[in-house]
Amino acid sequence: MRLSDLALRVLGSLIEKAMATPQSYPLSVNALRSAANQTTNRDPVTAYSEDDISAGLKELAAGELIRAAYARRSSTPKYEHLLDQHLEISDAEVAVLGVLMLRGPQTMGELRQRTERLHAFDEIGDVAATLDRLADHPFGALAVEMDRQPGQKETRWAHLLGAEEPSVGAPVEVPTTTPTPDGGGEAGQSEMAALREEVRSLRAEVEAVTARLDQLHTSR
């Protein structure tokens, strides 16, 4: 299964809304456009048109990953994903794949926080077990663990549903002449990478708190 970035964003949006806001699911093309172009919980942020979303839906339909549903007395189709049926995977696995589609490669800690509204993992070990199942799926690997980059404390995981496979073993090369906090050199590069990792971790914590507040507000 090799999907375009557009199809992945549409599929990831369907997964997110199905699990986080089932009361407003399935989604129309217009609702899907809004979901795909959200400025939160998306990386990168996009500006897809309705024609783009329709093209993404067409690609997903060709792979039997979605189906159209019609409300009574309505001619406007709404769409729901069939990823769990197509790949025979659990809700936990669907949630992890959905977040990876929407946010790119992430650590297990980030995945645990960012899947909270979709599927609650009691322990980090549950996330690890889910990723292991995806990596060893009978139909072929659906996720892969990437090599830890210089300055990173944890490895990141990526899905394998895209048109291009993620680079697993090639570290990012940074020119030694790049200015760094300590004046340059390998030590400075490591310090800068560590600071970036800390910022990512803090951002994930803020997103988790925001998600909890949104959930409390919705439940009132």
Tab-separated table of C-alpha atoms in Angstrom:
chain	number	residue	atom	x	y	z
A	1	MET	CA	0.000	0.000	0.000
A	2	ARG	CA	1.579	3.249	-1.156
A	3	LEU	CA	-0.525	6.377	-0.682
A	4	SER	CA	0.169	9.989	-1.634
A	5	ASP	CA	0.608	12.657	1.045
A	6	LEU	CA	-2.842	13.993	0.131
A	7	ALA	CA	-4.538	10.605	0.550
A	8	LEU	CA	-2.705	10.047	3.841
A	9	ARG	CA	-3.893	13.399	5.200
A	10	VAL	CA	-7.500	12.581	4.225
A	11	LEU	CA	-7.281	9.081	5.708
A	12	GLY	CA	-5.640	10.327	8.897
A	13	SER	CA	-8.339	12.987	9.293
A	14	LEU	CA	-11.087	10.378	8.910
A	15	ILE	CA	-9.425	8.186	11.532
A	16	GLU	CA	-9.041	11.077	13.979
A	17	LYS	CA	-12.646	12.267	13.676
A	18	ALA	CA	-14.083	8.746	13.805
A	19	MET	CA	-12.379	8.092	17.145
A	20	ALA	CA	-12.323	11.565	18.733
A	21	THR	CA	-15.709	12.977	17.635
A	22	PRO	CA	-17.890	10.032	16.540
A	23	GLN	CA	-21.012	12.194	16.882
A	24	SER	CA	-19.956	14.186	13.802
A	25	TYR	CA	-18.752	11.201	11.773
A	26	PRO	CA	-18.785	10.263	8.857
A	27	LEU	CA	-17.579	13.425	7.140
A	28	SER	CA	-18.642	15.376	4.076
A	29	VAL	CA	-16.047	16.684	1.619
A	30	ASN	CA	-16.305	20.158	3.168
A	31	ALA	CA	-15.900	18.822	6.706
A	32	LEU	CA	-12.953	16.741	5.553
A	33	ARG	CA	-11.304	19.798	4.013
A	34	SER	CA	-11.568	21.608	7.356
A	35	ALA	CA	-10.219	18.583	9.215
A	36	ALA	CA	-7.307	18.114	6.827
A	37	ASN	CA	-6.333	21.798	6.993
A	38	GLN	CA	-6.450	22.185	10.782
A	39	THR	CA	-3.641	24.293	12.180
A	40	THR	CA	-3.389	22.124	15.311
A	41	ASN	CA	-2.280	18.493	15.481
A	42	ARG	CA	-1.033	18.617	11.881
A	43	ASP	CA	2.479	18.581	10.475
A	44	PRO	CA	2.782	20.085	7.973
A	45	VAL	CA	-0.187	22.472	7.974
A	46	THR	CA	-1.882	22.360	4.561
A	47	ALA	CA	-4.358	24.379	2.488
A	48	TYR	CA	-6.121	21.717	0.429
A	49	SER	CA	-9.140	22.694	-1.675
A	50	GLU	CA	-12.344	20.649	-1.944
A	51	ASP	CA	-11.112	19.420	-5.344
A	52	ASP	CA	-7.926	18.191	-3.651
A	53	ILE	CA	-9.938	16.371	-0.990
A	54	SER	CA	-12.106	14.771	-3.678
A	55	ALA	CA	-8.956	13.561	-5.451
A	56	GLY	CA	-7.671	12.091	-2.190
A	57	LEU	CA	-10.992	10.326	-1.621
A	58	LYS	CA	-10.850	8.908	-5.145
A	59	GLU	CA	-7.391	7.472	-4.454
A	60	LEU	CA	-8.564	5.929	-1.177
A	61	ALA	CA	-11.689	4.497	-2.811
A	62	ALA	CA	-9.531	2.823	-5.464
A	63	GLY	CA	-7.722	1.020	-2.653
A	64	GLU	CA	-11.007	0.138	-0.911
A	65	LEU	CA	-9.992	2.166	2.131
A	66	ILE	CA	-13.159	4.286	2.350
A	67	ARG	CA	-16.838	4.123	1.533
A	68	ALA	CA	-19.542	6.705	1.008
A	69	ALA	CA	-22.607	6.831	3.247
A	70	TYR	CA	-25.844	8.763	2.687
A	71	ALA	CA	-28.162	10.068	5.349
A	72	ARG	CA	-31.887	9.562	4.882
A	73	ARG	CA	-33.335	12.045	2.370
A	74	SER	CA	-29.892	13.439	1.565
A	75	SER	CA	-27.947	13.232	-1.681
A	76	THR	CA	-24.734	14.533	-0.114
A	77	PRO	CA	-22.239	11.710	0.477
A	78	LYS	CA	-20.301	11.423	3.692
A	79	TYR	CA	-17.216	9.293	3.998
A	80	GLU	CA	-15.870	6.775	6.492
A	81	HIS	CA	-12.594	4.885	6.485
A	82	LEU	CA	-12.196	1.114	6.271
A	83	LEU	CA	-8.551	0.855	7.309
A	84	ASP	CA	-9.266	-1.409	10.272
A	85	GLN	CA	-11.212	-3.833	8.075
A	86	HIS	CA	-8.812	-3.624	5.149
A	87	LEU	CA	-5.727	-4.404	7.252
A	88	GLU	CA	-7.453	-6.356	10.054
A	89	ILE	CA	-5.975	-4.178	12.791
A	90	SER	CA	-7.153	-3.110	16.248
A	91	ASP	CA	-8.354	0.302	17.431
A	92	ALA	CA	-4.976	0.853	19.104
A	93	GLU	CA	-3.146	0.184	15.856
A	94	VAL	CA	-5.532	2.393	13.879
A	95	ALA	CA	-5.024	5.253	16.357
A	96	VAL	CA	-1.229	5.043	16.142
A	97	LEU	CA	-1.241	4.921	12.341
A	98	GLY	CA	-3.675	7.839	12.191
A	99	VAL	CA	-1.491	10.063	14.355
A	100	LEU	CA	1.620	9.090	12.389
A	101	MET	CA	-0.188	10.069	9.178
A	102	LEU	CA	-1.124	13.470	10.603
A	103	ARG	CA	2.064	14.312	12.497
A	104	GLY	CA	4.951	12.394	10.910
A	105	PRO	CA	7.596	10.340	12.795
A	106	GLN	CA	7.243	10.444	16.592
A	107	THR	CA	8.648	8.901	19.757
A	108	MET	CA	6.612	6.406	21.758
A	109	GLY	CA	6.044	9.059	24.423
A	110	GLU	CA	4.686	11.507	21.874
A	111	LEU	CA	2.434	8.840	20.406
A	112	ARG	CA	1.034	7.961	23.818
A	113	GLN	CA	0.152	11.613	24.486
A	114	ARG	CA	-1.171	12.411	21.027
A	115	THR	CA	-3.395	9.334	20.726
A	116	GLU	CA	-5.089	10.012	24.064
A	117	ARG	CA	-8.334	11.294	22.511
A	118	LEU	CA	-8.393	8.393	20.042
A	119	HIS	CA	-7.277	5.451	22.169
A	120	ALA	CA	-5.967	5.574	25.739
A	121	PHE	CA	-2.754	3.617	26.386
A	122	ASP	CA	-2.321	2.785	30.064
A	123	GLU	CA	1.447	2.396	29.826
A	124	ILE	CA	4.252	3.220	27.414
A	125	GLY	CA	4.734	-0.525	27.105
A	126	ASP	CA	1.302	-0.764	25.482
A	127	VAL	CA	2.430	1.695	22.810
A	128	ALA	CA	5.590	-0.351	22.270
A	129	ALA	CA	3.572	-3.547	21.868
A	130	THR	CA	1.258	-1.841	19.376
A	131	LEU	CA	4.192	-0.573	17.320
A	132	ASP	CA	5.771	-4.018	17.364
A	133	ARG	CA	2.558	-5.525	15.983
A	134	LEU	CA	2.479	-2.919	13.217
A	135	ALA	CA	6.131	-3.590	12.381
A	136	ASP	CA	5.473	-7.337	12.195
A	137	HIS	CA	2.063	-7.260	10.481
A	138	PRO	CA	1.148	-10.386	8.466
A	139	PHE	CA	0.427	-8.268	5.366
A	140	GLY	CA	3.836	-6.591	5.601
A	141	ALA	CA	5.386	-4.003	7.909
A	142	LEU	CA	3.125	-1.000	8.523
A	143	ALA	CA	5.518	0.914	10.815
A	144	VAL	CA	9.258	1.105	11.332
A	145	GLU	CA	11.578	2.294	14.085
A	146	MET	CA	14.001	4.927	12.831
A	147	ASP	CA	17.602	5.204	13.998
A	148	ARG	CA	18.217	7.691	16.785
A	149	GLN	CA	19.713	10.898	15.429
A	150	PRO	CA	22.581	12.766	17.114
A	151	GLY	CA	21.300	14.634	20.163
A	152	GLN	CA	18.010	12.726	20.355
A	153	LYS	CA	17.154	10.870	23.551
A	154	GLU	CA	14.666	8.500	21.933
A	155	THR	CA	14.109	6.844	18.597
A	156	ARG	CA	11.129	7.792	16.453
A	157	TRP	CA	8.634	5.622	14.631
A	158	ALA	CA	7.147	6.212	11.186
A	159	HIS	CA	4.354	4.543	9.203
A	160	LEU	CA	5.070	2.703	5.951
A	161	LEU	CA	1.924	3.561	4.008
A	162	GLY	CA	3.363	6.466	2.017
A	163	ALA	CA	4.686	6.594	-1.525
A	164	GLU	CA	8.205	7.072	-0.161
A	165	GLU	CA	9.634	5.016	2.670
A	166	PRO	CA	11.142	7.016	5.552
A	167	SER	CA	14.905	7.158	5.836
A	168	VAL	CA	15.711	4.729	8.641
A	169	GLY	CA	19.460	4.711	8.895
A	170	ALA	CA	20.817	7.959	7.485
A	171	PRO	CA	21.552	10.574	10.182
A	172	VAL	CA	21.042	14.209	9.349
A	173	GLU	CA	24.374	15.822	8.528
A	174	VAL	CA	24.852	19.321	9.946
A	175	PRO	CA	27.752	21.467	8.671
A	176	THR	CA	30.334	22.048	11.387
A	177	THR	CA	30.376	25.747	10.511
A	178	THR	CA	26.773	26.208	11.655
A	179	PRO	CA	26.668	28.638	14.639
A	180	THR	CA	25.850	26.900	17.912
A	181	PRO	CA	25.355	28.012	21.541
A	182	ASP	CA	28.930	27.175	22.513
A	183	GLY	CA	30.528	28.650	19.415
A	184	GLY	CA	30.432	25.648	17.046
A	185	GLY	CA	31.761	22.135	16.709
A	186	GLU	CA	30.255	18.742	17.515
A	187	ALA	CA	29.543	19.571	21.159
A	188	GLY	CA	27.590	22.644	20.137
A	189	GLN	CA	25.629	20.652	17.570
A	190	SER	CA	24.703	18.068	20.203
A	191	GLU	CA	23.584	20.801	22.603
A	192	MET	CA	21.398	22.396	19.933
A	193	ALA	CA	19.853	19.022	19.030
A	194	ALA	CA	19.165	18.310	22.705
A	195	LEU	CA	17.439	21.700	23.060
A	196	ARG	CA	15.265	20.963	20.022
A	197	GLU	CA	14.309	17.595	21.516
A	198	GLU	CA	13.376	19.250	24.819
A	199	VAL	CA	11.195	21.783	22.979
A	200	ARG	CA	9.428	18.940	21.130
A	201	SER	CA	8.778	17.176	24.429
A	202	LEU	CA	7.389	20.324	26.087
A	203	ARG	CA	5.211	21.009	23.043
A	204	ALA	CA	3.782	17.494	23.248
A	205	GLU	CA	2.921	18.014	26.923
A	206	VAL	CA	1.155	21.304	26.146
A	207	GLU	CA	-0.822	19.616	23.353
A	208	ALA	CA	-1.893	16.847	25.716
A	209	VAL	CA	-3.155	19.371	28.288
A	210	THR	CA	-4.984	21.304	25.553
A	211	ALA	CA	-6.630	18.106	24.323
A	212	ARG	CA	-7.844	17.300	27.856
A	213	LEU	CA	-9.309	20.796	28.228
A	214	ASP	CA	-11.062	20.513	24.854
A	215	GLN	CA	-12.480	17.161	25.881
A	216	LEU	CA	-13.777	18.560	29.162
A	217	HIS	CA	-15.325	21.510	27.363
A	218	THR	CA	-17.046	19.217	24.843
A	219	SER	CA	-18.455	16.957	27.540
A	220	ARG	CA	-20.189	19.839	29.349
